[in-house]
Amino acid sequence: DTAVSQTPKYLVTQMGNDKSIKCEQNLGHDTMYWYKQDSKKFLKIMFSYNNKELIINETVPNRFSPKSPDKAHLNLHINSLELGDSAVYFCASSRDSGRAPYEQYFGPGTRLTVT
Amino acid sequence: GEDVEQSLFLSVREGDSSVINCTYTDSSSTYLYWYKQEPGAGLQLLTYIFSNMDMKQDQRLTVLLNKKDKHLSLRIADTQTGDSAIYFCAEVPPGRRALTFGSGTRLQVQP
Protein backbone atom coordinates (compact mmCIF):
# COMPACT_ATOMS: atom_id res chain seq x y z
CA ASP A 1 0.00 0.00 0.00
CA THR A 2 1.44 3.36 -1.04
CA ALA A 3 1.58 5.77 1.89
CA VAL A 4 1.59 9.04 -0.08
CA SER A 5 0.45 8.85 -3.68
CA GLN A 6 0.31 11.48 -6.38
CA THR A 7 -1.37 11.60 -9.77
CA PRO A 8 -0.32 11.99 -12.44
CA LYS A 9 3.33 10.99 -12.29
CA TYR A 10 4.11 12.88 -15.49
CA LEU A 11 2.27 15.85 -16.94
CA VAL A 12 3.17 17.53 -20.22
CA THR A 13 1.10 20.52 -21.23
CA GLN A 14 1.25 23.75 -23.16
CA MET A 15 1.67 27.25 -21.86
CA GLY A 16 -1.57 28.90 -20.85
CA ASN A 17 -3.34 25.70 -19.90
CA ASP A 18 -4.84 24.93 -16.47
CA LYS A 19 -3.93 21.67 -14.76
CA SER A 20 -4.35 19.89 -11.43
CA ILE A 21 -2.19 17.49 -9.45
CA LYS A 22 -3.74 15.26 -6.82
CA CYS A 23 -2.27 13.85 -3.63
CA GLU A 24 -3.61 11.32 -1.18
CA GLN A 25 -2.13 9.89 2.02
CA ASN A 26 -3.35 6.83 3.91
CA LEU A 27 -1.18 7.37 6.99
CA GLY A 28 -3.82 9.16 9.04
CA HIS A 29 -1.67 12.28 9.16
CA ASP A 30 -3.03 15.72 9.99
CA THR A 31 -0.75 17.85 7.86
CA MET A 32 0.03 17.84 4.16
CA TYR A 33 2.50 19.85 2.09
CA TRP A 34 3.40 20.79 -1.46
CA TYR A 35 7.08 21.25 -2.32
CA LYS A 36 8.57 22.28 -5.64
CA GLN A 37 11.89 20.87 -6.88
CA ASP A 38 13.50 22.78 -9.72
CA SER A 39 15.91 21.53 -12.37
CA LYS A 40 18.87 22.05 -10.03
CA LYS A 41 17.19 19.80 -7.43
CA PHE A 42 16.52 22.71 -5.11
CA LEU A 43 13.48 21.99 -2.94
CA LYS A 44 11.21 24.63 -1.53
CA ILE A 45 7.95 24.59 0.43
CA MET A 46 4.93 26.04 -1.33
CA PHE A 47 1.92 25.29 0.85
CA SER A 48 0.89 23.36 3.92
CA TYR A 49 -2.51 22.36 5.27
CA ASN A 50 -3.29 21.16 8.78
CA ASN A 51 -6.70 19.56 9.21
CA LYS A 52 -7.90 21.22 6.00
CA GLU A 53 -6.70 24.65 7.15
CA LEU A 54 -4.02 26.50 5.18
CA ILE A 55 -1.08 27.18 7.51
CA ILE A 56 1.78 27.89 5.13
CA ASN A 57 1.46 29.93 1.98
CA GLU A 58 4.89 30.88 0.68
CA THR A 59 5.57 33.52 -1.94
CA VAL A 60 3.95 31.61 -4.75
CA PRO A 61 2.11 33.17 -7.71
CA ASN A 62 -1.63 33.20 -7.13
CA ARG A 63 -1.98 31.07 -10.25
CA PHE A 64 -1.26 28.22 -7.84
CA SER A 65 -4.21 27.28 -5.65
CA PRO A 66 -4.15 24.38 -3.21
CA LYS A 67 -7.32 22.69 -2.03
CA SER A 68 -7.79 20.19 0.75
CA PRO A 69 -11.21 18.52 0.61
CA ASP A 70 -10.35 16.39 3.65
CA LYS A 71 -7.36 15.48 5.82
CA ALA A 72 -6.24 12.73 3.48
CA HIS A 73 -6.21 14.76 0.28
CA LEU A 74 -4.39 17.83 -0.95
CA ASN A 75 -4.68 18.97 -4.54
CA LEU A 76 -2.79 21.64 -6.43
CA HIS A 77 -4.42 23.55 -9.24
CA ILE A 78 -2.31 25.69 -11.54
CA ASN A 79 -3.85 28.27 -13.87
CA SER A 80 -2.27 29.79 -16.97
CA LEU A 81 0.79 27.58 -16.90
CA GLU A 82 4.15 29.18 -17.71
CA LEU A 83 7.45 27.68 -18.84
CA GLY A 84 8.96 28.45 -15.42
CA ASP A 85 6.41 26.18 -13.76
CA SER A 86 8.23 23.16 -15.16
CA ALA A 87 9.50 21.25 -12.13
CA VAL A 88 8.85 18.21 -10.00
CA TYR A 89 6.11 18.77 -7.44
CA PHE A 90 6.20 16.68 -4.29
CA CYS A 91 3.41 16.11 -1.87
CA ALA A 92 4.27 15.18 1.72
CA SER A 93 2.45 14.50 4.96
CA SER A 94 3.26 14.44 8.66
CA ARG A 95 1.46 13.60 11.86
CA ASP A 96 1.22 17.10 13.31
CA SER A 97 3.12 20.05 11.93
CA GLY A 98 3.02 21.82 15.27
CA ARG A 99 5.03 19.17 17.06
CA ALA A 100 8.56 18.03 16.36
CA PRO A 101 10.14 15.96 15.05
CA TYR A 102 8.13 16.70 11.89
CA GLU A 103 8.79 13.39 10.22
CA GLN A 104 7.52 14.02 6.73
CA TYR A 105 6.70 11.29 4.25
CA PHE A 106 6.96 12.17 0.59
CA GLY A 107 5.07 11.05 -2.46
CA PRO A 108 6.89 9.96 -5.65
CA GLY A 109 6.53 13.36 -7.28
CA THR A 110 4.78 14.74 -10.35
CA ARG A 111 7.07 15.88 -13.14
CA LEU A 112 5.39 18.83 -14.86
CA THR A 113 6.73 19.93 -18.23
CA VAL A 114 5.32 23.06 -19.80
CA THR A 115 6.03 23.51 -23.51
CA GLY B 1 18.34 26.53 0.19
CA GLU B 2 19.93 29.85 0.91
CA ASP B 3 20.06 29.03 4.61
CA VAL B 4 21.35 25.47 4.48
CA GLU B 5 24.50 24.71 2.51
CA GLN B 6 25.94 21.47 1.21
CA SER B 7 28.70 20.52 -1.18
CA LEU B 8 27.23 19.45 -4.50
CA PHE B 9 29.06 16.25 -5.29
CA LEU B 10 30.91 13.37 -3.62
CA SER B 11 32.44 10.32 -5.25
CA VAL B 12 33.63 7.30 -3.27
CA ARG B 13 34.56 3.70 -3.95
CA GLU B 14 32.38 0.84 -2.86
CA GLY B 15 33.30 -0.27 0.66
CA ASP B 16 34.73 3.11 1.67
CA SER B 17 33.06 5.49 4.10
CA SER B 18 31.23 8.55 2.81
CA VAL B 19 30.92 11.77 4.73
CA ILE B 20 28.38 14.35 3.60
CA ASN B 21 28.53 17.75 5.21
CA CYS B 22 25.96 20.44 5.84
CA THR B 23 26.05 23.91 7.35
CA TYR B 24 22.87 25.45 8.65
CA THR B 25 22.24 28.96 9.90
CA ASP B 26 19.37 28.83 12.37
CA SER B 27 20.81 27.74 15.71
CA SER B 28 17.29 27.56 17.15
CA SER B 29 16.33 24.60 14.97
CA THR B 30 15.33 21.78 17.27
CA TYR B 31 15.71 18.89 14.88
CA LEU B 32 17.95 18.38 11.87
CA TYR B 33 17.24 15.80 9.21
CA TRP B 34 18.83 13.76 6.46
CA TYR B 35 16.77 12.73 3.45
CA LYS B 36 17.76 10.51 0.52
CA GLN B 37 16.45 10.90 -3.02
CA GLU B 38 17.09 8.13 -5.52
CA PRO B 39 16.80 8.91 -9.25
CA GLY B 40 13.20 9.51 -10.28
CA ALA B 41 11.90 8.94 -6.77
CA GLY B 42 10.58 10.92 -3.84
CA LEU B 43 12.46 11.75 -0.68
CA GLN B 44 13.03 9.16 2.00
CA LEU B 45 13.72 10.19 5.58
CA LEU B 46 16.96 8.51 6.64
CA THR B 47 17.44 9.86 10.12
CA TYR B 48 17.17 12.93 12.28
CA ILE B 49 18.96 14.29 15.31
CA PHE B 50 17.72 16.36 18.21
CA SER B 51 19.72 19.53 18.73
CA ASN B 52 20.84 18.59 22.23
CA MET B 53 22.65 15.50 20.90
CA ASP B 54 26.16 15.36 19.46
CA MET B 55 25.87 12.06 17.69
CA LYS B 56 23.32 9.52 16.59
CA GLN B 57 24.11 6.11 15.13
CA ASP B 58 21.72 3.94 13.17
CA GLN B 59 23.30 0.87 11.58
CA ARG B 60 25.64 2.14 8.85
CA LEU B 61 24.62 5.77 9.38
CA THR B 62 26.24 8.13 11.86
CA VAL B 63 25.06 11.70 12.28
CA LEU B 64 27.37 14.21 13.95
CA LEU B 65 26.15 17.60 15.10
CA ASN B 66 28.41 20.49 16.04
CA LYS B 67 25.94 23.06 17.29
CA LYS B 68 28.60 25.70 17.97
CA ASP B 69 29.69 25.68 14.33
CA LYS B 70 26.17 24.84 13.02
CA HIS B 71 27.66 21.88 11.21
CA LEU B 72 25.92 18.60 10.54
CA SER B 73 27.41 15.56 8.88
CA LEU B 74 26.21 12.17 7.71
CA ARG B 75 28.67 9.32 7.61
CA ILE B 76 27.79 6.18 5.67
CA ALA B 77 29.98 3.22 6.55
CA ASP B 78 30.79 0.53 3.97
CA THR B 79 29.17 2.51 1.17
CA GLN B 80 27.36 0.40 -1.42
CA THR B 81 26.34 1.15 -5.01
CA GLY B 82 22.74 1.27 -3.79
CA ASP B 83 23.68 4.30 -1.69
CA SER B 84 24.16 6.35 -4.86
CA ALA B 85 21.59 9.13 -4.57
CA ILE B 86 21.16 12.77 -3.63
CA TYR B 87 21.31 13.46 0.09
CA PHE B 88 19.56 16.48 1.55
CA CYS B 89 19.99 17.92 4.99
CA ALA B 90 17.03 19.89 6.31
CA GLU B 91 15.94 21.89 9.31
CA VAL B 92 12.67 23.25 10.63
CA PRO B 93 13.40 26.75 11.94
CA PRO B 94 11.16 27.72 14.87
CA GLY B 95 7.81 29.04 13.74
CA ARG B 96 8.19 27.67 10.21
CA ARG B 97 6.50 24.25 10.48
CA ALA B 98 8.00 23.10 7.17
CA LEU B 99 11.36 21.76 6.11
CA THR B 100 14.06 24.07 4.78
CA PHE B 101 16.31 21.94 2.62
CA GLY B 102 19.94 22.22 1.67
CA SER B 103 20.90 22.14 -1.98
CA GLY B 104 21.61 18.41 -1.90
CA THR B 105 24.82 16.38 -2.27
CA ARG B 106 24.98 13.90 -5.11
CA LEU B 107 26.80 10.78 -3.90
CA GLN B 108 28.29 8.58 -6.60
CA VAL B 109 29.58 5.18 -5.55
CA GLN B 110 32.11 3.59 -7.89
CA PRO B 111 32.19 -0.23 -7.97
Tab-separated table of N, CA, C and O in Angstrom, chain B:
chain	number	residue	atom	x	y	z
B	1	GLY	N	18.887	25.522	-0.691
B	1	GLY	CA	18.340	26.534	0.187
B	1	GLY	C	19.370	27.578	0.563
B	1	GLY	O	20.519	27.259	0.817
B	2	GLU	N	18.931	28.808	0.641
B	2	GLU	CA	19.930	29.853	0.910
B	2	GLU	C	20.419	29.785	2.344
B	2	GLU	O	21.435	30.336	2.691
B	3	ASP	N	19.660	29.068	3.216
B	3	ASP	CA	20.064	29.028	4.611
B	3	ASP	C	20.804	27.765	4.986
B	3	ASP	O	21.410	27.714	6.037
B	4	VAL	N	20.747	26.766	4.196
B	4	VAL	CA	21.349	25.472	4.482
B	4	VAL	C	22.241	25.102	3.309
B	4	VAL	O	21.773	25.011	2.185
B	5	GLU	N	23.544	24.918	3.593
B	5	GLU	CA	24.500	24.714	2.506
B	5	GLU	C	25.118	23.324	2.539
B	5	GLU	O	25.414	22.791	3.610
B	6	GLN	N	25.311	22.770	1.361
B	6	GLN	CA	25.945	21.474	1.212
B	6	GLN	C	26.874	21.522	-0.002
B	6	GLN	O	26.618	22.283	-0.928
B	7	SER	N	27.900	20.681	0.029
B	7	SER	CA	28.703	20.525	-1.183
B	7	SER	C	27.873	19.737	-2.188
B	7	SER	O	27.017	18.931	-1.815
B	8	LEU	N	28.128	19.979	-3.473
B	8	LEU	CA	27.234	19.450	-4.500
B	8	LEU	C	27.488	17.993	-4.859
B	8	LEU	O	26.570	17.280	-5.262
B	9	PHE	N	28.729	17.551	-4.713
B	9	PHE	CA	29.057	16.249	-5.286
B	9	PHE	C	30.099	15.537	-4.437
B	9	PHE	O	31.006	16.167	-3.898
B	10	LEU	N	29.933	14.200	-4.320
B	10	LEU	CA	30.906	13.373	-3.619
B	10	LEU	C	31.001	12.044	-4.334
B	10	LEU	O	29.979	11.413	-4.622
B	11	SER	N	32.235	11.615	-4.603
B	11	SER	CA	32.444	10.322	-5.250
B	11	SER	C	33.308	9.456	-4.355
B	11	SER	O	34.350	9.903	-3.869
B	12	VAL	N	32.866	8.228	-4.113
B	12	VAL	CA	33.627	7.300	-3.270
B	12	VAL	C	33.637	5.938	-3.945
B	12	VAL	O	32.835	5.657	-4.837
B	13	ARG	N	34.533	5.077	-3.454
B	13	ARG	CA	34.562	3.699	-3.952
B	13	ARG	C	33.733	2.812	-3.026
B	13	ARG	O	33.634	3.054	-1.820
B	14	GLU	N	33.173	1.803	-3.623
B	14	GLU	CA	32.377	0.843	-2.855
B	14	GLU	C	33.212	0.291	-1.707
B	14	GLU	O	34.380	-0.076	-1.885
B	15	GLY	N	32.600	0.246	-0.515
B	15	GLY	CA	33.302	-0.265	0.657
B	15	GLY	C	33.935	0.819	1.513
B	15	GLY	O	34.183	0.607	2.704
B	16	ASP	N	34.180	1.988	0.900
B	16	ASP	CA	34.725	3.109	1.668
B	16	ASP	C	33.627	3.763	2.492
B	16	ASP	O	32.439	3.485	2.304
B	17	SER	N	34.034	4.667	3.370
B	17	SER	CA	33.064	5.490	4.096
B	17	SER	C	32.811	6.775	3.319
B	17	SER	O	33.721	7.307	2.672
B	18	SER	N	31.597	7.270	3.417
B	18	SER	CA	31.229	8.554	2.805
B	18	SER	C	30.884	9.516	3.926
B	18	SER	O	30.229	9.126	4.895
B	19	VAL	N	31.310	10.750	3.758
B	19	VAL	CA	30.922	11.775	4.726
B	19	VAL	C	30.328	12.951	3.959
B	19	VAL	O	30.996	13.561	3.126
B	20	ILE	N	29.087	13.248	4.252
B	20	ILE	CA	28.377	14.346	3.597
B	20	ILE	C	28.168	15.447	4.631
B	20	ILE	O	27.674	15.169	5.737
B	21	ASN	N	28.551	16.638	4.275
B	21	ASN	CA	28.529	17.750	5.214
B	21	ASN	C	27.434	18.766	4.914
B	21	ASN	O	27.025	18.932	3.764
B	22	CYS	N	27.035	19.463	5.954
B	22	CYS	CA	25.955	20.441	5.838
B	22	CYS	C	26.204	21.555	6.856
B	22	CYS	O	26.597	21.282	7.990
B	23	THR	N	25.967	22.775	6.435
B	23	THR	CA	26.046	23.912	7.348
B	23	THR	C	24.704	24.602	7.359
B	23	THR	O	24.169	24.921	6.304
B	24	TYR	N	24.167	24.789	8.547
B	24	TYR	CA	22.868	25.448	8.653
B	24	TYR	C	23.046	26.753	9.398
B	24	TYR	O	24.090	26.988	10.022
B	25	THR	N	22.055	27.617	9.332
B	25	THR	CA	22.241	28.956	9.896
B	25	THR	C	21.366	29.241	11.101
B	25	THR	O	21.667	30.144	11.870
B	26	ASP	N	20.265	28.478	11.275
B	26	ASP	CA	19.368	28.828	12.372
B	26	ASP	C	19.681	27.953	13.581
B	26	ASP	O	19.292	26.791	13.637
B	27	SER	N	20.381	28.519	14.547
B	27	SER	CA	20.811	27.737	15.713
B	27	SER	C	19.635	27.345	16.603
B	27	SER	O	19.789	26.524	17.501
B	28	SER	N	18.461	27.903	16.334
B	28	SER	CA	17.290	27.559	17.150
B	28	SER	C	16.580	26.313	16.645
B	28	SER	O	15.634	25.853	17.282
B	29	SER	N	16.991	25.793	15.509
B	29	SER	CA	16.330	24.600	14.973
B	29	SER	C	16.446	23.447	15.955
B	29	SER	O	17.536	23.129	16.412
B	30	THR	N	15.336	22.822	16.254
B	30	THR	CA	15.331	21.783	17.274
B	30	THR	C	15.778	20.440	16.731
B	30	THR	O	16.431	19.666	17.406
B	31	TYR	N	15.358	20.153	15.514
B	31	TYR	CA	15.710	18.894	14.875
B	31	TYR	C	16.362	19.180	13.526
B	31	TYR	O	16.008	20.139	12.838
B	32	LEU	N	17.299	18.306	13.174
B	32	LEU	CA	17.952	18.380	11.867
B	32	LEU	C	17.836	17.012	11.217
B	32	LEU	O	17.909	15.981	11.909
B	33	TYR	N	17.652	17.006	9.908
B	33	TYR	CA	17.243	15.795	9.208
B	33	TYR	C	18.167	15.489	8.042
B	33	TYR	O	18.764	16.386	7.452
B	34	TRP	N	18.202	14.199	7.706
B	34	TRP	CA	18.831	13.763	6.460
B	34	TRP	C	17.812	12.975	5.654
B	34	TRP	O	17.205	12.031	6.149
B	35	TYR	N	17.649	13.412	4.393
B	35	TYR	CA	16.772	12.726	3.451
B	35	TYR	C	17.605	12.206	2.286
B	35	TYR	O	18.614	12.798	1.914
B	36	LYS	N	17.114	11.117	1.689
B	36	LYS	CA	17.763	10.510	0.520
B	36	LYS	C	16.792	10.534	-0.643
B	36	LYS	O	15.611	10.209	-0.481
B	37	GLN	N	17.279	10.927	-1.818
B	37	GLN	CA	16.449	10.900	-3.016
B	37	GLN	C	17.152	10.093	-4.092
B	37	GLN	O	18.203	10.487	-4.603
B	38	GLU	N	16.575	8.946	-4.429
B	38	GLU	CA	17.094	8.132	-5.520
B	38	GLU	C	16.552	8.662	-6.834
B	38	GLU	O	15.524	9.351	-6.843
B	39	PRO	N	17.222	8.366	-7.944
B	39	PRO	CA	16.796	8.909	-9.246
B	39	PRO	C	15.331	8.624	-9.537
B	39	PRO	O	14.874	7.481	-9.417
B	40	GLY	N	14.595	9.660	-9.899
B	40	GLY	CA	13.196	9.509	-10.280
B	40	GLY	C	12.258	9.185	-9.136
B	40	GLY	O	11.104	8.824	-9.371
B	41	ALA	N	12.721	9.327	-7.918
B	41	ALA	CA	11.897	8.943	-6.771
B	41	ALA	C	11.678	10.126	-5.834
B	41	ALA	O	12.270	11.187	-5.992
B	42	GLY	N	10.813	9.916	-4.859
B	42	GLY	CA	10.577	10.919	-3.836
B	42	GLY	C	11.672	10.894	-2.792
B	42	GLY	O	12.677	10.206	-2.926
B	43	LEU	N	11.465	11.655	-1.737
B	43	LEU	CA	12.457	11.746	-0.678
B	43	LEU	C	12.132	10.769	0.430
B	43	LEU	O	10.982	10.626	0.839
B	44	GLN	N	13.185	10.137	0.936
B	44	GLN	CA	13.030	9.160	1.998
B	44	GLN	C	13.767	9.677	3.231
B	44	GLN	O	14.958	10.005	3.154
B	45	LEU	N	13.070	9.751	4.352
B	45	LEU	CA	13.717	10.185	5.582
B	45	LEU	C	14.675	9.101	6.052
B	45	LEU	O	14.281	7.967	6.285
B	46	LEU	N	15.955	9.473	6.183
B	46	LEU	CA	16.958	8.507	6.642
B	46	LEU	C	17.084	8.523	8.160
B	46	LEU	O	17.089	7.485	8.807
B	47	THR	N	17.233	9.717	8.698
B	47	THR	CA	17.441	9.856	10.118
B	47	THR	C	17.302	11.314	10.499
B	47	THR	O	17.281	12.197	9.638
B	48	TYR	N	17.178	11.555	11.796
B	48	TYR	CA	17.173	12.932	12.282
B	48	TYR	C	17.855	12.959	13.634
B	48	TYR	O	18.019	11.918	14.288
B	49	ILE	N	18.270	14.144	14.042
B	49	ILE	CA	18.958	14.285	15.310
B	49	ILE	C	18.378	15.471	16.065
B	49	ILE	O	18.063	16.512	15.464
B	50	PHE	N	18.204	15.301	17.342
B	50	PHE	CA	17.718	16.356	18.212
B	50	PHE	C	18.892	17.277	18.523
B	50	PHE	O	20.020	16.807	18.689
B	51	SER	N	18.638	18.547	18.646
B	51	SER	CA	19.723	19.527	18.728
B	51	SER	C	20.538	19.418	20.017
B	51	SER	O	21.621	19.994	20.104
B	52	ASN	N	20.044	18.702	21.018
B	52	ASN	CA	20.844	18.586	22.232
B	52	ASN	C	21.739	17.340	22.215
B	52	ASN	O	22.361	16.992	23.213
B	53	MET	N	21.788	16.673	21.061
B	53	MET	CA	22.650	15.504	20.900
B	53	MET	C	23.866	15.879	20.069
B	53	MET	O	23.808	16.779	19.225
B	54	ASP	N	24.969	15.165	20.292
B	54	ASP	CA	26.164	15.357	19.465
B	54	ASP	C	26.250	14.334	18.353
B	54	ASP	O	26.842	14.587	17.311
B	55	MET	N	25.687	13.159	18.620
B	55	MET	CA	25.868	12.062	17.692
B	55	MET	C	24.656	11.126	17.777
B	55	MET	O	24.060	10.939	18.839
B	56	LYS	N	24.364	10.553	16.619
B	56	LYS	CA	23.324	9.523	16.589
B	56	LYS	C	23.779	8.464	15.600
B	56	LYS	O	24.191	8.781	14.480
B	57	GLN	N	23.696	7.203	16.013
B	57	GLN	CA	24.109	6.109	15.128
B	57	GLN	C	22.927	5.205	14.852
B	57	GLN	O	22.155	4.872	15.747
B	58	ASP	N	22.811	4.832	13.579
B	58	ASP	CA	21.725	3.945	13.172
B	58	ASP	C	22.276	3.038	12.090
B	58	ASP	O	22.360	3.411	10.927
B	59	GLN	N	22.703	1.853	12.484
B	59	GLN	CA	23.298	0.865	11.582
B	59	GLN	C	24.495	1.483	10.858
B	59	GLN	O	25.468	1.868	11.509
B	60	ARG	N	24.464	1.613	9.552
B	60	ARG	CA	25.635	2.141	8.850
B	60	ARG	C	25.705	3.666	8.860
B	60	ARG	O	26.673	4.248	8.371
B	61	LEU	N	24.686	4.300	9.407
B	61	LEU	CA	24.619	5.767	9.376
B	61	LEU	C	25.034	6.357	10.715
B	61	LEU	O	24.577	5.901	11.762
B	62	THR	N	25.883	7.380	10.661
B	62	THR	CA	26.244	8.131	11.857
B	62	THR	C	26.047	9.607	11.566
B	62	THR	O	26.562	10.129	10.574
B	63	VAL	N	25.278	10.262	12.413
B	63	VAL	CA	25.062	11.703	12.279
B	63	VAL	C	25.854	12.397	13.378
B	63	VAL	O	25.778	12.020	14.544
B	64	LEU	N	26.626	13.396	12.990
B	64	LEU	CA	27.366	14.209	13.947
B	64	LEU	C	26.848	15.639	13.884
B	64	LEU	O	26.630	16.178	12.793
B	65	LEU	N	26.648	16.228	15.031
B	65	LEU	CA	26.155	17.602	15.103
B	65	LEU	C	27.109	18.438	15.937
B	65	LEU	O	27.383	18.117	17.092
B	66	ASN	N	27.589	19.509	15.343
B	66	ASN	CA	28.406	20.489	16.044
B	66	ASN	C	27.577	21.769	16.096
B	66	ASN	O	27.546	22.551	15.143
B	67	LYS	N	26.897	21.946	17.207
B	67	LYS	CA	25.942	23.059	17.290
B	67	LYS	C	26.656	24.412	17.310
B	67	LYS	O	26.150	25.404	16.797
B	68	LYS	N	27.846	24.435	17.885
B	68	LYS	CA	28.595	25.697	17.974
B	68	LYS	C	28.926	26.217	16.568
B	68	LYS	O	28.785	27.407	16.290
B	69	ASP	N	29.328	25.298	15.692
B	69	ASP	CA	29.689	25.682	14.331
B	69	ASP	C	28.515	25.533	13.365
B	69	ASP	O	28.675	25.784	12.169
B	70	LYS	N	27.360	25.090	13.858
B	70	LYS	CA	26.169	24.837	13.021
B	70	LYS	C	26.538	23.906	11.859
B	70	LYS	O	26.220	24.174	10.693
B	71	HIS	N	27.189	22.823	12.211
B	71	HIS	CA	27.663	21.876	11.213
B	71	HIS	C	27.071	20.509	11.502
B	71	HIS	O	27.109	20.017	12.631
B	72	LEU	N	26.549	19.913	10.459
B	72	LEU	CA	25.916	18.599	10.536
B	72	LEU	C	26.585	17.702	9.507
B	72	LEU	O	26.885	18.164	8.394
B	73	SER	N	26.851	16.467	9.873
B	73	SER	CA	27.409	15.557	8.882
B	73	SER	C	26.714	14.202	8.954
B	73	SER	O	26.176	13.819	10.000
B	74	LEU	N	26.763	13.533	7.823
B	74	LEU	CA	26.213	12.173	7.711
B	74	LEU	C	27.332	11.275	7.222
B	74	LEU	O	27.894	11.517	6.150
B	75	ARG	N	27.658	10.271	8.027
B	75	ARG	CA	28.668	9.317	7.614
B	75	ARG	C	27.976	8.005	7.271
B	75	ARG	O	27.178	7.491	8.050
B	76	ILE	N	28.314	7.469	6.098
B	76	ILE	CA	27.785	6.182	5.670
B	76	ILE	C	28.955	5.217	5.650
B	76	ILE	O	29.920	5.398	4.883
B	77	ALA	N	28.905	4.212	6.506
B	77	ALA	CA	29.981	3.217	6.546
B	77	ALA	C	29.762	2.169	5.458
B	77	ALA	O	28.619	1.885	5.074
B	78	ASP	N	30.878	1.615	4.949
B	78	ASP	CA	30.790	0.525	3.973
B	78	ASP	C	29.816	0.893	2.846
B	78	ASP	O	28.824	0.190	2.590
B	79	THR	N	30.092	1.993	2.184
B	79	THR	CA	29.169	2.514	1.171
B	79	THR	C	28.971	1.514	0.037
B	79	THR	O	29.937	0.921	-0.474
B	80	GLN	N	27.726	1.337	-0.357
B	80	GLN	CA	27.357	0.397	-1.416
B	80	GLN	C	26.859	1.154	-2.646
B	80	GLN	O	26.440	2.320	-2.544
B	81	THR	N	26.822	0.490	-3.786
B	81	THR	CA	26.336	1.152	-5.007
B	81	THR	C	24.880	1.597	-4.836
B	81	THR	O	24.466	2.599	-5.412
B	82	GLY	N	24.128	0.880	-4.035
B	82	GLY	CA	22.739	1.268	-3.786
B	82	GLY	C	22.598	2.542	-2.964
B	82	GLY	O	21.492	3.077	-2.831
B	83	ASP	N	23.708	3.031	-2.427
B	83	ASP	CA	23.682	4.300	-1.691
B	83	ASP	C	23.806	5.495	-2.626
B	83	ASP	O	23.651	6.640	-2.176
B	84	SER	N	24.068	5.249	-3.896
B	84	SER	CA	24.156	6.353	-4.859
B	84	SER	C	22.806	7.063	-4.928
B	84	SER	O	21.779	6.445	-5.222
B	85	ALA	N	22.827	8.356	-4.645
B	85	ALA	CA	21.591	9.135	-4.573
B	85	ALA	C	21.970	10.582	-4.266
B	85	ALA	O	23.149	10.910	-4.147
B	86	ILE	N	20.946	11.409	-4.127
B	86	ILE	CA	21.165	12.773	-3.633
B	86	ILE	C	20.739	12.797	-2.172
B	86	ILE	O	19.660	12.293	-1.823
B	87	TYR	N	21.583	13.384	-1.339
B	87	TYR	CA	21.306	13.460	0.090
B	87	TYR	C	21.065	14.921	0.468
B	87	TYR	O	21.880	15.794	0.169
B	88	PHE	N	19.940	15.131	1.133
B	88	PHE	CA	19.556	16.481	1.551
B	88	PHE	C	19.573	16.576	3.070
B	88	PHE	O	18.998	15.722	3.747
B	89	CYS	N	20.215	17.613	3.588
B	89	CYS	CA	19.989	17.922	4.993
B	89	CYS	C	18.848	18.944	5.054
B	89	CYS	O	18.572	19.643	4.072
B	90	ALA	N	18.186	18.990	6.178
B	90	ALA	CA	17.035	19.889	6.315
B	90	ALA	C	16.860	20.283	7.768
B	90	ALA	O	17.262	19.557	8.681
B	91	GLU	N	16.257	21.426	7.964
B	91	GLU	CA	15.937	21.888	9.308
B	91	GLU	C	14.515	22.443	9.296
B	91	GLU	O	13.958	22.747	8.232
B	92	VAL	N	13.956	22.577	10.470
B	92	VAL	CA	12.672	23.254	10.634
B	92	VAL	C	12.922	24.418	11.584
B	92	VAL	O	12.899	24.233	12.803
B	93	PRO	N	13.169	25.602	11.056
B	93	PRO	CA	13.396	26.752	11.935
B	93	PRO	C	12.146	27.016	12.780
B	93	PRO	O	11.029	26.789	12.312
B	94	PRO	N	12.313	27.471	13.993
B	94	PRO	CA	11.165	27.725	14.867
B	94	PRO	C	10.138	28.629	14.195
B	94	PRO	O	10.495	29.631	13.577
B	95	GLY	N	8.877	28.254	14.313
B	95	GLY	CA	7.805	29.043	13.738
B	95	GLY	C	7.543	28.758	12.283
B	95	GLY	O	6.580	29.273	11.718
B	96	ARG	N	8.367	27.916	11.655
B	96	ARG	CA	8.189	27.674	10.209
B	96	ARG	C	7.222	26.529	9.922
B	96	ARG	O	6.405	26.607	9.052
B	97	ARG	N	7.361	25.432	10.627
B	97	ARG	CA	6.502	24.253	10.479
B	97	ARG	C	6.618	23.591	9.107
B	97	ARG	O	5.709	22.910	8.649
B	98	ALA	N	7.719	23.830	8.415
B	98	ALA	CA	8.000	23.095	7.170
B	98	ALA	C	9.509	22.991	7.041
B	98	ALA	O	10.249	23.780	7.622
B	99	LEU	N	9.931	21.998	6.272
B	99	LEU	CA	11.361	21.759	6.113
B	99	LEU	C	12.008	22.809	5.227
B	99	LEU	O	11.457	23.171	4.184
B	100	THR	N	13.186	23.274	5.647
B	100	THR	CA	14.058	24.068	4.783
B	100	THR	C	15.206	23.156	4.395
B	100	THR	O	15.952	22.688	5.258
B	101	PHE	N	15.335	22.905	3.105
B	101	PHE	CA	16.313	21.940	2.618
B	101	PHE	C	17.610	22.606	2.188
B	101	PHE	O	17.620	23.749	1.722
B	102	GLY	N	18.702	21.847	2.316
B	102	GLY	CA	19.942	22.224	1.667
B	102	GLY	C	19.841	21.938	0.185
B	102	GLY	O	18.834	21.411	-0.307
B	103	SER	N	20.900	22.268	-0.520
B	103	SER	CA	20.896	22.138	-1.981
B	103	SER	C	21.101	20.701	-2.445
B	103	SER	O	20.946	20.405	-3.621
B	104	GLY	N	21.435	19.815	-1.532
B	104	GLY	CA	21.608	18.410	-1.896
B	104	GLY	C	23.028	18.077	-2.290
B	104	GLY	O	23.699	18.866	-2.957
B	105	THR	N	23.502	16.905	-1.892
B	105	THR	CA	24.818	16.382	-2.274
B	105	THR	C	24.600	15.101	-3.065
B	105	THR	O	23.983	14.162	-2.561
B	106	ARG	N	25.106	15.100	-4.276
B	106	ARG	CA	24.983	13.898	-5.109
B	106	ARG	C	26.133	12.967	-4.778
B	106	ARG	O	27.303	13.310	-4.979
B	107	LEU	N	25.797	11.786	-4.250
B	107	LEU	CA	26.795	10.777	-3.903
B	107	LEU	C	26.870	9.758	-5.023
B	107	LEU	O	25.867	9.144	-5.389
B	108	GLN	N	28.063	9.595	-5.561
B	108	GLN	CA	28.295	8.585	-6.598
B	108	GLN	C	29.218	7.525	-6.023
B	108	GLN	O	30.311	7.838	-5.528
B	109	VAL	N	28.791	6.280	-6.083
B	109	VAL	CA	29.584	5.179	-5.548
B	109	VAL	C	30.126	4.368	-6.704
B	109	VAL	O	29.366	3.795	-7.494
B	110	GLN	N	31.439	4.319	-6.799
B	110	GLN	CA	32.105	3.589	-7.891
B	110	GLN	C	32.330	2.149	-7.460
B	110	GLN	O	32.812	1.906	-6.360
B	111	PRO	N	32.002	1.182	-8.339
B	111	PRO	CA	32.190	-0.226	-7.969
B	111	PRO	C	33.673	-0.598	-7.875
B	111	PRO	O	34.530	0.083	-8.415
